[in-house]
Coordinates of C-alpha atoms in Angstrom, one line a residue:
Chain A
X1 CA 17.0 -27.2 3.1
X2 CA 14.7 -24.7 1.2
X3 CA 12.0 -24.9 4.1
X4 CA 14.7 -24.1 6.9
X5 CA 16.1 -21.3 4.5
X6 CA 12.7 -20.0 4.0
X7 CA 11.9 -19.9 7.8
X8 CA 15.4 -18.0 8.4
X9 CA 14.9 -15.7 5.8
X10 CA 11.3 -15.0 6.7
X11 CA 12.5 -14.1 10.4
X12 CA 15.2 -11.8 9.2
X13 CA 14.2 -10.2 6.1
X14 CA 10.3 -10.2 6.4
X15 CA 8.2 -11.8 3.9
X16 CA 9.9 -13.8 1.4
X17 CA 8.9 -13.2 -2.1
X18 CA 10.2 -16.2 -3.9
X19 CA 7.8 -18.8 -2.5
X20 CA 5.1 -17.4 -4.5
X21 CA 6.9 -17.7 -7.7
X22 CA 7.3 -21.5 -7.7
X23 CA 9.6 -24.4 -7.9
X24 CA 12.1 -22.7 -10.0
X25 CA 12.9 -19.9 -7.7
X26 CA 12.6 -21.6 -4.2
X27 CA 16.2 -23.0 -4.6
X28 CA 17.4 -19.5 -5.0
X29 CA 16.9 -18.8 -1.2
X30 CA 20.2 -20.6 -0.3
X31 CA 22.6 -17.8 -1.5
X32 CA 20.1 -15.2 -0.2
X33 CA 20.3 -16.6 3.2
X34 CA 24.1 -16.5 3.0
X35 CA 23.9 -12.9 2.1
X36 CA 21.6 -11.9 5.1
X37 CA 23.7 -14.4 7.5
X38 CA 26.9 -12.6 6.5
X39 CA 25.8 -9.4 7.7
X40 CA 24.4 -10.7 11.2
X41 CA 20.9 -10.9 12.5
X42 CA 19.7 -7.3 12.5
X43 CA 20.8 -5.5 9.6
X44 CA 19.4 -2.2 10.5
X45 CA 21.1 -1.7 13.9
X46 CA 23.2 1.3 12.5
X47 CA 20.2 3.2 11.3
X48 CA 18.4 6.0 13.3
X49 CA 14.9 6.4 13.9
X50 CA 14.0 8.4 10.8
X51 CA 16.1 6.1 8.7
X52 CA 14.4 3.1 10.1
X53 CA 11.1 4.7 9.4
X54 CA 12.1 5.2 5.7
X55 CA 13.5 1.6 5.5
X56 CA 10.3 0.2 6.5
X57 CA 8.2 2.4 4.2
X58 CA 10.3 1.3 1.2
X59 CA 9.8 -2.3 2.1
X60 CA 6.1 -1.7 2.3
X61 CA 6.4 0.0 -1.1
X62 CA 8.2 -3.2 -2.4
X63 CA 5.6 -5.5 -1.0
X64 CA 2.7 -3.3 -2.2
X65 CA 3.9 -2.9 -5.6
X66 CA 6.3 -5.2 -6.8
X67 CA 5.0 -8.3 -5.0
X68 CA 1.5 -7.6 -6.1
X69 CA 2.5 -6.9 -9.5
X70 CA 4.4 -10.4 -9.7
X71 CA 1.4 -12.0 -8.5
X72 CA -0.9 -10.5 -10.9
X73 CA 1.4 -11.2 -13.7
X74 CA 1.6 -14.9 -12.7
X75 CA -2.2 -15.4 -12.1
X76 CA -4.1 -12.7 -13.7
X77 CA -2.5 -12.3 -17.0
X78 CA -4.4 -15.2 -19.0
X79 CA -1.2 -15.7 -21.5
X80 CA 1.1 -16.3 -18.4
X81 CA -1.3 -18.5 -16.4
X82 CA -2.3 -20.6 -19.4
X83 CA 1.3 -21.1 -20.6
X84 CA 3.5 -21.2 -17.3
X85 CA 1.9 -20.7 -14.1
X86 CA -0.7 -23.4 -14.2
X87 CA 1.3 -26.1 -15.4
X88 CA 4.4 -25.1 -12.9
X89 CA 2.2 -24.7 -9.7
X90 CA 0.2 -28.0 -10.4
X91 CA 3.6 -29.9 -11.2
X92 CA 4.1 -31.6 -7.9
X93 CA 0.8 -33.1 -7.9
X94 CA -1.2 -35.9 -9.6
X95 CA -4.1 -35.6 -11.9
X96 CA -6.7 -34.0 -11.1
X97 CA -5.2 -32.4 -8.0
X98 CA -2.8 -30.2 -10.3
X99 CA -5.6 -28.5 -12.0
X100 CA -7.8 -28.1 -9.0
X101 CA -5.3 -26.6 -6.8
X102 CA -4.0 -24.2 -9.8
X103 CA -7.5 -22.9 -10.4
X104 CA -8.0 -22.6 -6.6
X105 CA -4.8 -20.5 -6.3
X106 CA -5.8 -18.6 -9.0
X107 CA -9.1 -17.8 -7.7
X108 CA -7.7 -16.8 -4.2
X109 CA -5.2 -14.5 -5.9
X110 CA -8.1 -12.9 -8.0
X111 CA -10.1 -12.3 -4.8
X112 CA -7.1 -10.5 -3.0
X113 CA -6.5 -8.2 -6.2
X114 CA -10.3 -7.4 -6.0
X115 CA -10.0 -6.7 -2.2
X116 CA -7.2 -4.2 -2.8
X117 CA -8.6 -2.4 -5.7
X118 CA -6.4 -4.1 -8.3
X119 CA -9.4 -6.2 -9.7
X120 CA -9.8 -3.7 -12.5
X121 CA -6.3 -3.0 -13.6
X122 CA -5.0 -4.0 -17.0
X123 CA -1.7 -5.3 -17.7
X124 CA -0.5 -1.8 -18.9
X125 CA -1.6 -0.1 -15.7
X126 CA 0.2 -2.6 -13.6
X127 CA 3.4 -2.2 -15.6
X128 CA 3.0 1.4 -15.1
X129 CA 2.8 0.9 -11.4
X130 CA 5.9 -1.2 -11.4
X131 CA 7.7 1.6 -13.4
X132 CA 6.7 3.9 -10.8
X133 CA 8.1 1.9 -8.0
X134 CA 11.3 1.1 -9.8
X135 CA 11.7 4.8 -10.4
X136 CA 11.2 5.5 -6.7
X137 CA 13.7 2.9 -5.8
X138 CA 16.3 4.1 -8.3
X139 CA 15.9 7.7 -7.1
X140 CA 16.3 6.7 -3.5
X141 CA 19.4 4.4 -4.3
X142 CA 21.0 7.2 -6.4
X143 CA 24.6 6.4 -6.7
X144 CA 25.1 4.7 -3.3
X145 CA 26.1 1.2 -3.2
X146 CA 23.2 0.1 -0.9
X147 CA 19.9 1.9 0.1
X148 CA 21.5 3.2 3.4
X149 CA 25.0 4.0 1.8
X150 CA 27.7 1.6 2.7
X151 CA 25.6 -0.8 4.9
X152 CA 23.3 -3.4 3.6
X153 CA 20.0 -3.8 5.3
X154 CA 16.8 -5.8 4.9
X155 CA 15.6 -3.4 2.3
X156 CA 18.6 -4.2 0.0
X157 CA 18.0 -7.9 0.6
X158 CA 14.1 -7.4 -0.2
X159 CA 14.7 -5.3 -3.2
X160 CA 17.6 -7.7 -4.7
X161 CA 15.3 -10.6 -4.1
X162 CA 12.5 -9.1 -6.0
X163 CA 14.4 -7.7 -9.0
X164 CA 16.6 -10.7 -9.1
X165 CA 13.4 -12.8 -9.7
X166 CA 11.9 -10.4 -12.2
X167 CA 15.1 -10.3 -14.2
X168 CA 15.4 -14.1 -14.2
X169 CA 12.3 -15.8 -14.5
X170 CA 10.9 -16.6 -17.8
X171 CA 7.7 -15.4 -18.5
X172 CA 5.6 -15.0 -21.8
X173 CA 6.4 -11.4 -22.1
X174 CA 9.6 -9.6 -21.0
X175 CA 7.7 -6.3 -20.4
X176 CA 8.3 -6.6 -16.7
X177 CA 12.0 -7.3 -16.7
X178 CA 12.3 -4.5 -19.4
X179 CA 10.8 -2.0 -17.0
X180 CA 13.4 -3.0 -14.5
X181 CA 16.1 -2.7 -17.0
X182 CA 15.5 0.9 -17.7
X183 CA 17.0 1.9 -14.5
X184 CA 20.8 1.3 -14.8
X185 CA 21.5 1.8 -11.1
X186 CA 19.0 -0.8 -9.9
X187 CA 20.5 -3.4 -12.6
X188 CA 24.0 -2.4 -11.4
X189 CA 22.8 -2.9 -7.7
X190 CA 21.7 -6.4 -8.6
X191 CA 24.8 -7.3 -10.5
X192 CA 27.1 -6.2 -7.7
X193 CA 25.1 -8.1 -5.1
X194 CA 25.1 -11.1 -7.1
X195 CA 29.0 -10.9 -7.8
X196 CA 29.9 -9.9 -4.4
X197 CA 27.9 -12.6 -2.5
X198 CA 27.1 -15.4 -4.7
X199 CA 30.5 -15.5 -6.8
X200 CA 31.0 -19.0 -5.6
X201 CA 28.1 -20.2 -7.8
X202 CA 29.9 -19.8 -10.8
X203 CA 28.9 -17.3 -13.5
X204 CA 26.1 -14.9 -12.9
X205 CA 22.6 -15.3 -14.3
X206 CA 22.1 -11.5 -14.9
X207 CA 23.3 -10.9 -18.5
Chain B
X1 CA -9.5 26.7 -19.2
X2 CA -10.6 24.3 -16.2
X3 CA -13.9 22.7 -16.6
X4 CA -15.7 22.7 -13.4
X5 CA -14.8 20.0 -11.0
X6 CA -17.2 18.3 -8.9
X7 CA -16.4 15.9 -6.0
X8 CA -18.8 13.7 -4.5
X9 CA -17.9 12.3 -1.1
X10 CA -19.1 11.4 2.2
X11 CA -19.9 14.2 4.7
X12 CA -18.3 15.3 7.9
X13 CA -18.8 15.2 11.7
X14 CA -16.9 15.6 14.9
X15 CA -15.3 18.8 13.5
X16 CA -14.2 17.2 10.3
X17 CA -15.1 18.1 6.8
X18 CA -15.5 14.3 6.0
X19 CA -15.3 11.2 8.1
X20 CA -14.3 9.2 5.2
X21 CA -10.5 8.8 5.1
X22 CA -10.4 8.8 1.1
X23 CA -12.6 11.6 0.8
X24 CA -10.7 13.5 3.2
X25 CA -7.3 12.7 1.4
X26 CA -8.7 14.3 -1.9
X27 CA -10.3 17.3 -0.2
X28 CA -7.0 18.0 1.6
X29 CA -4.9 17.7 -1.6
X30 CA -7.4 20.0 -3.4
X31 CA -6.8 22.7 -0.6
X32 CA -3.2 22.2 -0.9
X33 CA -3.0 22.3 -4.7
X34 CA -5.3 25.1 -5.2
X35 CA -7.8 23.1 -7.1
X36 CA -11.3 24.7 -7.1
X37 CA -13.4 21.7 -6.4
X38 CA -17.1 22.0 -6.0
X39 CA -17.7 19.3 -3.2
X40 CA -21.1 17.9 -2.9
X41 CA -21.8 15.5 0.0
X42 CA -23.7 12.2 -0.3
X43 CA -27.2 12.8 1.0
X44 CA -30.7 11.4 0.5
X45 CA -31.0 12.3 -3.0
X46 CA -28.0 10.1 -4.1
X47 CA -28.9 7.0 -6.2
X48 CA -26.0 5.3 -5.6
X49 CA -23.0 4.8 -8.2
X50 CA -21.0 2.1 -9.9
X51 CA -17.6 3.4 -8.6
X52 CA -16.6 4.0 -5.0
X53 CA -16.9 7.2 -3.3
X54 CA -15.1 9.6 -3.5
X55 CA -15.7 10.4 -7.1
X56 CA -14.7 13.4 -9.4
X57 CA -16.6 14.5 -12.3
X58 CA -15.8 16.8 -15.0
X59 CA -17.6 17.6 -18.3
X60 CA -16.0 14.6 -20.0
X61 CA -14.4 12.5 -17.2
X62 CA -15.4 10.4 -14.1
X63 CA -12.5 9.5 -11.9
X64 CA -12.7 7.2 -8.9
X65 CA -10.1 6.4 -6.1
X66 CA -7.9 8.8 -4.3
X67 CA -4.7 7.9 -6.2
X68 CA -6.3 8.5 -9.7
X69 CA -8.1 11.5 -8.6
X70 CA -4.7 12.9 -7.5
X71 CA -3.1 12.0 -10.6
X72 CA -5.9 13.6 -12.7
X73 CA -5.5 16.8 -10.6
X74 CA -1.8 17.0 -11.2
X75 CA -2.4 16.6 -14.8
X76 CA -4.7 19.5 -14.8
X77 CA -1.6 21.3 -13.4
X78 CA -2.9 21.4 -9.7
X79 CA 0.3 19.9 -8.4
X80 CA 1.2 20.0 -4.6
X81 CA 4.3 18.3 -5.1
X82 CA 6.2 20.6 -7.4
X83 CA 8.8 21.8 -4.9
X84 CA 9.8 18.1 -3.9
X85 CA 13.0 16.6 -4.9
X86 CA 13.1 13.3 -6.7
X87 CA 14.0 11.6 -3.6
X88 CA 11.2 13.3 -1.6
X89 CA 8.9 12.1 -4.4
X90 CA 10.2 8.6 -4.0
X91 CA 9.7 8.7 -0.3
X92 CA 6.2 10.0 -0.6
X93 CA 5.4 6.8 -2.6
X94 CA 6.9 4.8 0.1
X95 CA 5.1 6.3 3.1
X96 CA 1.8 6.1 1.4
X97 CA 2.7 2.2 0.8
X98 CA 3.4 2.1 4.6
X99 CA 0.1 3.8 5.2
X100 CA -2.0 1.6 3.1
X101 CA -0.2 -1.7 4.4
X102 CA 0.3 -0.8 8.1
X103 CA -2.3 1.6 9.3
X104 CA -5.3 1.3 6.9
X105 CA -6.2 -2.4 8.1
X106 CA -6.7 -1.2 11.7
X107 CA -8.4 2.0 10.8
X108 CA -10.8 -0.3 9.0
X109 CA -11.1 -2.4 11.6
X110 CA -12.0 0.4 14.0
X111 CA -14.7 1.7 11.8
X112 CA -16.2 -1.1 10.3
X113 CA -15.4 -4.3 12.0
X114 CA -15.2 -3.9 15.7
X115 CA -18.8 -4.5 16.4
X116 CA -19.4 -1.8 19.3
X117 CA -18.1 0.9 16.8
X118 CA -19.6 -0.3 13.9
X119 CA -23.2 -0.7 15.3
X120 CA -23.3 2.4 17.5
X121 CA -21.4 4.9 15.4
X122 CA -20.5 3.9 11.9
X123 CA -23.4 2.2 10.5
X124 CA -26.1 4.7 11.9
X125 CA -24.0 7.7 10.6
X126 CA -23.6 6.2 7.0
X127 CA -27.3 4.8 7.0
X128 CA -28.8 8.2 8.0
X129 CA -27.1 9.9 4.9
X130 CA -28.3 7.6 2.1
X131 CA -31.8 7.1 0.9
X132 CA -33.7 4.0 1.7
X133 CA -33.5 1.1 0.7
X134 CA -29.8 1.6 0.0
X135 CA -29.4 2.5 3.6
X136 CA -30.1 -1.1 4.5
X137 CA -27.7 -2.6 2.1
X138 CA -24.7 -0.2 1.6
X139 CA -23.1 0.0 5.2
X140 CA -23.4 -3.8 5.6
X141 CA -21.5 -4.2 2.0
X142 CA -19.0 -1.7 3.3
X143 CA -18.3 -3.8 6.5
X144 CA -17.9 -6.7 4.6
X145 CA -15.7 -5.1 2.1
X146 CA -13.4 -3.9 5.0
X147 CA -13.4 -7.5 6.7
X148 CA -12.3 -9.0 3.4
X149 CA -9.7 -6.6 2.8
X150 CA -8.2 -7.2 6.2
X151 CA -8.3 -10.9 5.9
X152 CA -7.2 -11.2 2.4
X153 CA -4.2 -9.2 2.9
X154 CA -3.4 -10.0 6.5
X155 CA -4.9 -13.2 7.3
X156 CA -2.0 -15.5 6.1
X157 CA -0.2 -18.4 7.8
X158 CA 0.8 -18.3 10.4
X159 CA -2.1 -16.1 11.6
X160 CA -5.1 -18.3 11.2
X161 CA -7.6 -16.8 13.5
X162 CA -9.5 -13.7 13.3
X163 CA -8.2 -12.5 17.0
X164 CA -4.8 -13.2 16.0
X165 CA -5.1 -11.1 13.0
X166 CA -6.8 -8.4 14.8
X167 CA -3.8 -8.4 17.5
X168 CA -1.4 -8.1 14.6
X169 CA -3.0 -5.3 12.8
X170 CA -3.3 -3.2 15.7
X171 CA 0.3 -3.5 16.6
X172 CA 1.4 -2.7 13.2
X173 CA -1.0 0.3 13.1
X174 CA 0.7 1.5 16.6
X175 CA 4.3 1.0 15.1
X176 CA 3.2 2.8 12.1
X177 CA 1.9 5.8 14.0
X178 CA 5.2 5.8 16.0
X179 CA 7.2 5.9 12.8
X180 CA 5.1 8.6 11.5
X181 CA 5.6 10.6 14.5
X182 CA 9.2 10.2 14.5
X183 CA 9.5 11.0 10.9
X184 CA 7.4 14.4 11.3
X185 CA 9.4 15.5 14.4
X186 CA 8.8 19.1 15.2
X187 CA 8.2 20.1 11.4
X188 CA 5.0 21.7 10.4
X189 CA 4.4 19.2 7.4
X190 CA 6.5 16.3 6.2
X191 CA 8.5 18.0 3.4
X192 CA 9.2 21.5 4.6
X193 CA 6.8 24.2 5.2
X194 CA 4.1 23.5 2.5
X195 CA 1.9 20.5 2.5
X196 CA 2.2 18.0 -0.2
X197 CA 0.6 14.7 -1.3
X198 CA 1.9 12.8 1.7
X199 CA 0.6 15.3 4.1
X200 CA -2.9 14.9 2.4
X201 CA -2.7 11.1 2.7
X202 CA -1.6 11.1 6.4
X203 CA -4.2 13.9 7.2
X204 CA -6.8 11.7 5.6
X205 CA -6.0 8.6 7.4
X206 CA -5.3 10.2 10.9
X207 CA -8.0 12.8 11.1
X208 CA -10.7 10.4 11.2
X209 CA -9.2 8.2 13.8
X210 CA -8.5 11.3 15.9
X211 CA -11.7 12.9 16.0
X212 CA -14.6 10.5 15.6
X213 CA -16.0 9.4 19.0
X214 CA -16.1 5.6 19.2
X215 CA -16.8 3.2 22.2
X216 CA -13.6 0.9 21.5
X217 CA -10.6 3.5 21.3
X218 CA -7.4 1.7 21.5
X219 CA -5.9 3.0 18.5
X220 CA -7.2 6.4 19.1
X221 CA -5.8 6.6 22.6
X222 CA -2.5 5.7 21.1
X223 CA -2.6 8.4 18.5
X224 CA -3.7 11.0 21.2
X225 CA -0.3 10.3 23.1
X226 CA 1.7 11.3 19.7
X227 CA 1.1 15.0 20.1
X228 CA 2.9 16.1 17.2
X229 CA 0.6 13.9 14.8
X230 CA -2.4 15.6 16.8
X231 CA -1.0 18.9 16.3
X232 CA -0.6 18.3 12.6
X233 CA -4.0 17.3 12.0
X234 CA -5.3 20.3 14.1
X235 CA -3.3 22.6 12.1
X236 CA -4.4 21.5 8.8
X237 CA -8.0 21.7 10.0
X238 CA -7.6 25.3 11.1
X239 CA -5.6 26.5 8.3
X240 CA -7.4 24.8 5.4
X241 CA -10.8 23.9 6.5
X242 CA -12.0 26.3 9.1
X243 CA -14.2 28.3 6.9
X244 CA -16.0 25.6 5.4
X245 CA -16.9 23.8 8.5
X246 CA -20.2 25.6 8.7
X247 CA -21.4 23.4 5.6
X248 CA -20.2 20.1 7.6

């Protein structure tokens, strides 16, 4: 089910963030797929050219900053790697494959970070980038229900996916989710989508 | 009192003050914000550096990477964005991300990976501006860095072969250029009548692509069809860089 969902959401909403985070979050794709499906295949039909350009730009911002920051936190922050990521990533595999694959993945991620200029960033700088990204998203959202007013688009799906992941995934430190929580309209945005589309799953996970 | 700000960057050609995107972004921003930069171009006396060019040096600081340099200049009160609204500031970040993700891979490919372009234009140009033996090593290193960056950020499943990655990055770049053209419309700059950070970035990425003469020019041809983007680059060159072209 999750693979089918992954393919479907990939097609509709662009690159899916959840896969990278590991087993715990893959299962969350189900409700996200429902959310996207409920609105039809092309969520951005009603936008004009300038708005489409803006939407794509913001999606890249999210990919550029949030996705990279999530990867950084999972694979380049030694505390998190040691306590959580390494074990979680390797858990489906027998010894010694679990260690080998985890180290290989860490090496790959570090290479990528270096290539895009994140190799020398400290955790504080990464958190500052996340803050800047959240600030931009918060300013763009303003008091509207969705990023392009009444109509949810791929951007809403992507932002919700990332923010939800950040807010609900357990890591060694809470600084990342604290950064997001500073922006009340983003928090309200996530709660609203969670309640509106996933209310049949029982009580929400966002406190 | 502002300490003297010195910028070390790659030189110009083909009518541009610099042919290196990142250097051009910083130079344009400095012009827009009124920062008094003393620009020195890399030449045969350069002994190489730890950081990547462009590099800003002041009495006590050394800053590299365009984003950090621009931040530094803003802190020194050279701010080209003070008239922007909060939403426009947010849009700036988003469009810069779009440029880096969608346009930059193809620009890097055009300059550093496409063999005809690299061996006939890029490599000789850079090699002629740095002292031996660095001239034998650095261009190759920059080329490998560019290819690395492209493959690591775009070469993911289901794109496994370099040719598929290449096709995808050029498609993305053309789409990005179209989006920029749509967004600019008939305005002089991206936000109103005065240039801002976003204009510096767009100029920095587009101008080398527009002006440098390459053998393999598919992206350049596409750009030339978007007349408002070409006009945008020419306007900035005429208004802000005409007087200093003599040093080029």
